[in-house]
CSV table of C-alpha atoms in Angstrom, one decimal:
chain,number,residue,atom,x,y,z
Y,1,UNK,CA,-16.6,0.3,26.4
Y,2,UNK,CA,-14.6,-2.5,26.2
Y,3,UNK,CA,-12.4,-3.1,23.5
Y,4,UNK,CA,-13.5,-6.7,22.5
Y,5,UNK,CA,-17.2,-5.0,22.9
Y,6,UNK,CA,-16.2,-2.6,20.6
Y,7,UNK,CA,-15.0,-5.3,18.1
Y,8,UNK,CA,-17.7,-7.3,18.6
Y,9,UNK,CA,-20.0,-4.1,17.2
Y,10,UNK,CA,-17.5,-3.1,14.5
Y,11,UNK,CA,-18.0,-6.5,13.0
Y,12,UNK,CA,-21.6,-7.2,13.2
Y,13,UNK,CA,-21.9,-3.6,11.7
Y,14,UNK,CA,-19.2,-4.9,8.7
Y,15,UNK,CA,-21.3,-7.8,8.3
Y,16,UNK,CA,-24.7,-6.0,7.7
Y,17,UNK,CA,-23.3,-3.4,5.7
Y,18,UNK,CA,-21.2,-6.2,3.4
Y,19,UNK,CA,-24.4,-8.1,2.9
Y,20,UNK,CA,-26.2,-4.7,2.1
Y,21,UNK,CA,-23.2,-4.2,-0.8
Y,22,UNK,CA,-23.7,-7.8,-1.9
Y,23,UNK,CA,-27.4,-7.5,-2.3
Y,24,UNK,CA,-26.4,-4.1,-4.1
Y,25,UNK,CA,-23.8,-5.9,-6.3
Y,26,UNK,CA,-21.0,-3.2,-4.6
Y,27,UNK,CA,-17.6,-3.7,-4.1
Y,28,UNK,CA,-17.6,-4.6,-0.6
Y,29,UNK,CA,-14.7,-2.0,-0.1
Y,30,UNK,CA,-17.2,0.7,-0.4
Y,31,UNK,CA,-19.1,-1.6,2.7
Y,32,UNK,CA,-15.8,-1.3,4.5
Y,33,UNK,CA,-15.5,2.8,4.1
Y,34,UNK,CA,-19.7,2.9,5.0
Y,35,UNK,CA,-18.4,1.0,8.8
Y,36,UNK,CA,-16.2,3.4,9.2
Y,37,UNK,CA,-18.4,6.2,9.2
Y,38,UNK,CA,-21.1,4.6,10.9
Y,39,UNK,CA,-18.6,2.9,13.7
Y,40,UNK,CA,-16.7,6.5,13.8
Y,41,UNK,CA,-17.3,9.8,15.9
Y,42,UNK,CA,-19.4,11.0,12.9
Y,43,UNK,CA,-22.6,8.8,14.1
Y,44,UNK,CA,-22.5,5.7,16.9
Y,45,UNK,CA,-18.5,7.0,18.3
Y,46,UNK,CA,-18.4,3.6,19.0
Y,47,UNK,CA,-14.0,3.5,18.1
Y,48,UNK,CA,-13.0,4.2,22.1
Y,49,UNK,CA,-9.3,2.5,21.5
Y,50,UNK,CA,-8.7,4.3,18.0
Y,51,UNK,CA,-4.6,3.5,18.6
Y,52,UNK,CA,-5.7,-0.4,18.5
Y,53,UNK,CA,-7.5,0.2,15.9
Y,54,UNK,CA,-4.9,2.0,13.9
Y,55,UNK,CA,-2.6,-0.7,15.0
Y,56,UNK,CA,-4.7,-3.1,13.3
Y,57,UNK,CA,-5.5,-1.5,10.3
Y,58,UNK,CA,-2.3,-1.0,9.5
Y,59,UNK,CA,-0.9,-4.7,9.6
Y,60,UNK,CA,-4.2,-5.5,7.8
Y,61,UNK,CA,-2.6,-2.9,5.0
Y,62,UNK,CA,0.7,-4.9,5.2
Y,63,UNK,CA,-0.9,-8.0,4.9
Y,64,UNK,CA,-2.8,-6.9,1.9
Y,65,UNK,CA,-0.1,-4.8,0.2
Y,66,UNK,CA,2.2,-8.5,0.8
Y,67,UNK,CA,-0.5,-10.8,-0.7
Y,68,UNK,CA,-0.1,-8.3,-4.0
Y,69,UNK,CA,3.6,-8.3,-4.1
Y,70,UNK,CA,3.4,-11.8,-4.2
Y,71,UNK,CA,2.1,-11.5,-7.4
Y,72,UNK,CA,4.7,-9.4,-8.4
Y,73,UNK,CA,8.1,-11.0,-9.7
Y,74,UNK,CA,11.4,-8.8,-11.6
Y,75,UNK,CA,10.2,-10.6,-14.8
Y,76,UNK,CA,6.6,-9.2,-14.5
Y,77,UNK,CA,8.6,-5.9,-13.8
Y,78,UNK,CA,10.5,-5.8,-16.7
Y,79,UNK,CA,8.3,-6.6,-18.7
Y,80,UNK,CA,5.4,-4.1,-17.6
Y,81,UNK,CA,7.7,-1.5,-15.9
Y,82,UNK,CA,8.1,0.7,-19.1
Y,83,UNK,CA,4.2,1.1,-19.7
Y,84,UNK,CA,3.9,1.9,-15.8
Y,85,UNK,CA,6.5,3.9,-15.6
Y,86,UNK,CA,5.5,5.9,-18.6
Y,87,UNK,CA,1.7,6.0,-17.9
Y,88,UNK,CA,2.6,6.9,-14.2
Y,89,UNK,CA,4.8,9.6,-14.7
Y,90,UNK,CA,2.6,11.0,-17.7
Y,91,UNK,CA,-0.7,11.3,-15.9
Y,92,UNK,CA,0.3,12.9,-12.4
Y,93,UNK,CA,2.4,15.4,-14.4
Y,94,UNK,CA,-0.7,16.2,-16.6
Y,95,UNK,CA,-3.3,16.2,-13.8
Y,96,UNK,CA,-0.6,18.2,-11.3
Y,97,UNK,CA,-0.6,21.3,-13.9
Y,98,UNK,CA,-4.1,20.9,-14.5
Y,99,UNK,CA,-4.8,21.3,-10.7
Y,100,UNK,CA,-2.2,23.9,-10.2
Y,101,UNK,CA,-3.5,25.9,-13.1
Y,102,UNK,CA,-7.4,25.3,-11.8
Y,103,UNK,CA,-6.3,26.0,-8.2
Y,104,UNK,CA,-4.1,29.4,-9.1
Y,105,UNK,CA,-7.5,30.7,-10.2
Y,106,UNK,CA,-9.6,30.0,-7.9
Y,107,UNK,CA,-7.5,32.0,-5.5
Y,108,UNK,CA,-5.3,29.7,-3.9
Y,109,UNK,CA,-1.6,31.0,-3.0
Y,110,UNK,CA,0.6,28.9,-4.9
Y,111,UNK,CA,2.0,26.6,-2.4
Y,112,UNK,CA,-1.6,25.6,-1.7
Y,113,UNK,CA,-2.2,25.6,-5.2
Y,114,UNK,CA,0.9,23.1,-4.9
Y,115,UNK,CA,-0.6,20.5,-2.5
Y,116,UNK,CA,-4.0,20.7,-4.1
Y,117,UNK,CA,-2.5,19.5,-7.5
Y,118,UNK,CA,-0.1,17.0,-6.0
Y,119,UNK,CA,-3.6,15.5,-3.7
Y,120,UNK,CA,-5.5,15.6,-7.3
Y,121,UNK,CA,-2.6,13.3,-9.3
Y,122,UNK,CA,-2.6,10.4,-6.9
Y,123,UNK,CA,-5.1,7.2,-6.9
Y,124,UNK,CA,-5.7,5.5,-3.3
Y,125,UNK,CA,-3.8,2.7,-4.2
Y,126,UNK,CA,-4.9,0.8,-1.2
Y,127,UNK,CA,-8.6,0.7,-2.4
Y,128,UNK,CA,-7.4,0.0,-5.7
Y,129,UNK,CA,-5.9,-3.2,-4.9
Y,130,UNK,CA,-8.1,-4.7,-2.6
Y,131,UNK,CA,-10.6,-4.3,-5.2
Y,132,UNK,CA,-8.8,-5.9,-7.8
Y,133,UNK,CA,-7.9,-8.8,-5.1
Y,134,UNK,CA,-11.6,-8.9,-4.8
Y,135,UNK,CA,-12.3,-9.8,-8.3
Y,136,UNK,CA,-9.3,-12.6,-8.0
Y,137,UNK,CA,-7.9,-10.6,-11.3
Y,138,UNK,CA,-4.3,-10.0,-9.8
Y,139,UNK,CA,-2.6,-12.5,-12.7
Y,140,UNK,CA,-4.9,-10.5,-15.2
Y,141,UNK,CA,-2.8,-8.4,-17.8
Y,142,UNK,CA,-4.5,-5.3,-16.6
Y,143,UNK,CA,-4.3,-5.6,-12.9
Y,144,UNK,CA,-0.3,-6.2,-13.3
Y,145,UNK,CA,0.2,-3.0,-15.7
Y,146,UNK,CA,-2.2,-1.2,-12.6
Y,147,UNK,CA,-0.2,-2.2,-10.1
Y,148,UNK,CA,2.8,-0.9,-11.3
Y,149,UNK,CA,1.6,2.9,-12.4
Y,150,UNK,CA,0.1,3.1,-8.3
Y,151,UNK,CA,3.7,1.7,-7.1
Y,152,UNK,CA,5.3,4.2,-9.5
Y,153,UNK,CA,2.8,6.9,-8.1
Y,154,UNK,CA,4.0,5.8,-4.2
Y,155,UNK,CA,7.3,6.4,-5.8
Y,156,UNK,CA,6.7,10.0,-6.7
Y,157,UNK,CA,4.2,10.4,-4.0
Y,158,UNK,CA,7.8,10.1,-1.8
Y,159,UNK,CA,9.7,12.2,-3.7
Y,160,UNK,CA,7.4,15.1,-3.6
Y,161,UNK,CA,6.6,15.1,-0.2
Y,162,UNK,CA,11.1,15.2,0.2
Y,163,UNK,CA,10.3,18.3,-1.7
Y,164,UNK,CA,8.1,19.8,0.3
Y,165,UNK,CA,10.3,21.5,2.6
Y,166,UNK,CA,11.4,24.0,0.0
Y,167,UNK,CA,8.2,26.1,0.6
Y,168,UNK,CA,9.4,26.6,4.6
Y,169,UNK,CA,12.4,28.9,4.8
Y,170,UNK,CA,16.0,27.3,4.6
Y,171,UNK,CA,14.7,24.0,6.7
Y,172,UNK,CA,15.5,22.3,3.1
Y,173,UNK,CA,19.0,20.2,3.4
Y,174,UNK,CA,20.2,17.9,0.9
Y,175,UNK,CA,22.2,16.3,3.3
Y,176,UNK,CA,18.9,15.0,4.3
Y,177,UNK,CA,17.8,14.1,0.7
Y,178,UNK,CA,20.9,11.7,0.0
Y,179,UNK,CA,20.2,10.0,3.1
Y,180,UNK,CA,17.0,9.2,2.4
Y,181,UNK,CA,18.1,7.8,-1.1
Y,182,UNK,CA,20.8,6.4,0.7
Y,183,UNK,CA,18.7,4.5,3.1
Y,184,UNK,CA,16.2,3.7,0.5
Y,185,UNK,CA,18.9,1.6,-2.1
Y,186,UNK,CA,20.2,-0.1,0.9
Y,187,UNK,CA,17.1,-1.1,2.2
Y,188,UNK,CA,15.8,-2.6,-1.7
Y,189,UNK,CA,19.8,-4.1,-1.6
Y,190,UNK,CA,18.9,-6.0,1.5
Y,191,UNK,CA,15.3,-6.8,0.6
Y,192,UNK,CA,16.2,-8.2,-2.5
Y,193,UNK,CA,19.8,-10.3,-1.3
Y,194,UNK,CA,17.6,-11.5,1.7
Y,195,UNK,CA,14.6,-12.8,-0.6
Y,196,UNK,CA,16.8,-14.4,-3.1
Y,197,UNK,CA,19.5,-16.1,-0.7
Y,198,UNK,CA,17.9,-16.8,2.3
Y,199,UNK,CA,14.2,-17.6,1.2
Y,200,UNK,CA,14.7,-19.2,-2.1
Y,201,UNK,CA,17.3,-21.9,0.0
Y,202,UNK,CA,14.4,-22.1,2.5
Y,203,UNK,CA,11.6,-23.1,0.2
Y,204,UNK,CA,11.7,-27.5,0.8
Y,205,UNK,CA,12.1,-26.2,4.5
Y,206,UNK,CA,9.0,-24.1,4.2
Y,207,UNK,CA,7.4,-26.3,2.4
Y,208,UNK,CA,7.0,-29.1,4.6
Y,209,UNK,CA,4.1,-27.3,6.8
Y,210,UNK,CA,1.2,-24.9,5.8
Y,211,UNK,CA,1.4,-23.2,9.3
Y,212,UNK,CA,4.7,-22.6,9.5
Y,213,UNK,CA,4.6,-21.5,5.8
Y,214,UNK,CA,1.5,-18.9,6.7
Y,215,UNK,CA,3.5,-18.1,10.5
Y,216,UNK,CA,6.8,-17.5,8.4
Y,217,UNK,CA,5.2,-15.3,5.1
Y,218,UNK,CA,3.0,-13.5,7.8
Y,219,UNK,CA,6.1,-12.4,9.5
Y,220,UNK,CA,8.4,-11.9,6.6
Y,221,UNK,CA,5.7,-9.3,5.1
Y,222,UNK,CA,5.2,-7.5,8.0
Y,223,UNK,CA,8.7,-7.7,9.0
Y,224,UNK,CA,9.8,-5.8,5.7
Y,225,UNK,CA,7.3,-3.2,6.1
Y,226,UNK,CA,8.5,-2.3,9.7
Y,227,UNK,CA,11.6,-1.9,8.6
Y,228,UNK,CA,10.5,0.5,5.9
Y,229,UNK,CA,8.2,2.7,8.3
Y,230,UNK,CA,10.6,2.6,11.2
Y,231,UNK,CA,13.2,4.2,8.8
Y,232,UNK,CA,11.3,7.1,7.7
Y,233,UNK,CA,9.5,5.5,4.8
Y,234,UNK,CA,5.7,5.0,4.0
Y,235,UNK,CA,3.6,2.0,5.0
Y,236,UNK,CA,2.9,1.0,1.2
Y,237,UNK,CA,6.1,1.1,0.1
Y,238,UNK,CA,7.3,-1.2,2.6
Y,239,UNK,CA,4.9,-4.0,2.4
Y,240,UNK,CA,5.2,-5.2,-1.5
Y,241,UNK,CA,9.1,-4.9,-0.8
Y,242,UNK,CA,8.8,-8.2,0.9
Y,243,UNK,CA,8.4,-10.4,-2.2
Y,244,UNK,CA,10.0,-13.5,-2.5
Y,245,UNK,CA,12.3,-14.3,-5.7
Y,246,UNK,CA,10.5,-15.2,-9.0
Y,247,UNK,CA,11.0,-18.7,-9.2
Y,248,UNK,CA,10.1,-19.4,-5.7
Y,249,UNK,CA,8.5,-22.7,-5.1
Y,250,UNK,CA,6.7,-20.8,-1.9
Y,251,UNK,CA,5.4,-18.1,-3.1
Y,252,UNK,CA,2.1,-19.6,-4.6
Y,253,UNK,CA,1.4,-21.7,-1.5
Y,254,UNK,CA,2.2,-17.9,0.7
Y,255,UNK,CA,-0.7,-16.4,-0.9
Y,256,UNK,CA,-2.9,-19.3,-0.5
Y,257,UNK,CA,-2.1,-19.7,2.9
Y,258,UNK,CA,-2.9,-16.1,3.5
Y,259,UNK,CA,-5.8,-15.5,1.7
């Protein structure tokens, strides 16, 4: 099967299942999820491209995961980031001994034990913000404090999986480690000096055309998150890197162009 036949299916499948959802009153994310399944190998097997796919879904994440950060500025940060941080860090410790302890006696060794608890303590925080982007509550008190406990979760989510390695042999180096912090402070360094220097002066420039604005924003958020993946890092952590600075005149008009 072709590939634009296959699209072609995908989406009139979407659309019946979304309307199902909205006659439902469902978040049509769980519409979304319900395509899958029925488009996937587990009914129809209609995916025959699944690396186009792929391909897709993930600049659809990027895209998504952009449109957020652009809701997110340092000042929001500092003035949320100590309730995240705290409410972060506080419930994947409790739920990871919870579901170490739980896992331990159901029988598990304890480096499965491990990877169960860690699975357990993290939120999908994909689904998480698409539903709040949904409900057009991103400049809600709420959805800001969320935000930040999921991105602090990707945080440790990225620290525990560096950690991994110490359950096989002596494959553990920290050689390894400080690079990946390494790479990690200069890539925020160079996010953060680009945003601030280069698209802050740009803003009367990008401001004189809604296309070029979308073209530009488009690029910029994908960009960033590239960058991120093709250095060893995850997808989500990329993507809300690419925020422009706080008192950019653009960054209203970038997530009205691309939503």
């Amino acid at each position: 099967m072709e590939l634009f036949t296959e699209l072609s299916l995908i989406i009139g499948i979407a659309t019946g299942v979304a309307a199902l959802m909205r006659l439902l009153r469902q978040p049509l994310i769980i519409g979304h999820i319900l395509t899958g399944l029925i488009a996937g190998p587990l009914l129809l097997d209609l995916i025959g491209s699944t690396e186009t796919l792929a391909l897709m879904g993930e600049i659809g994440v990027a895209i998504l995961l952009f449109t957020v950060g652009l809701h997110l500025s340092p000042d929001i940060i500092r003035t949320f980031g100590k309730v995240s941080f705290i409410t972060g860090v506080g419930q994947v410790l409790f739920t990871s001994i919870v579901g170490y302890f739980i896992a331990a006696m159901l029988g598990f060794s304890p480096a499965e034990a491990f990877y169960i608890s860690v699975a357990l303590a993290f939120s999908s925080t994909i689904i998480i913000m698409k539903l709040i982007a949904d409900k057009r509550e991103l400049d809600v008190l709420y959805a800001k404090i969320a935000i930040g406990f999921l991105l602090v979760q990707d945080l440790i989510a990225v620290l525990l999986l560096l950690g991994i390695p110490l359950f096989s042999a002596s494959s553990f180096s920290f050689a390894e480690v400080a690079r990946f912090i390494t790479t990690g402070a200069v890539l925020i360094g160079f996010v953060a000096l680009t945003s601030r220097f280069f698209v802050s002066k740009a803003n009367r420039f990008l401001a004189q055309s809604q296309e070029f604005l979308f073209l530009f924003a488009i690029a910029w958020g994908i960009g960033i998150a590239a960058l991120f993946k093709g250095l060893g890092f995850s997808l989500e952590s990329g993507a809300p890197a690419g925020v422009c600075p706080p008192r950019s005149r653009s960054r209203s008009s970038s997530s009205s162009a691309i939503r």
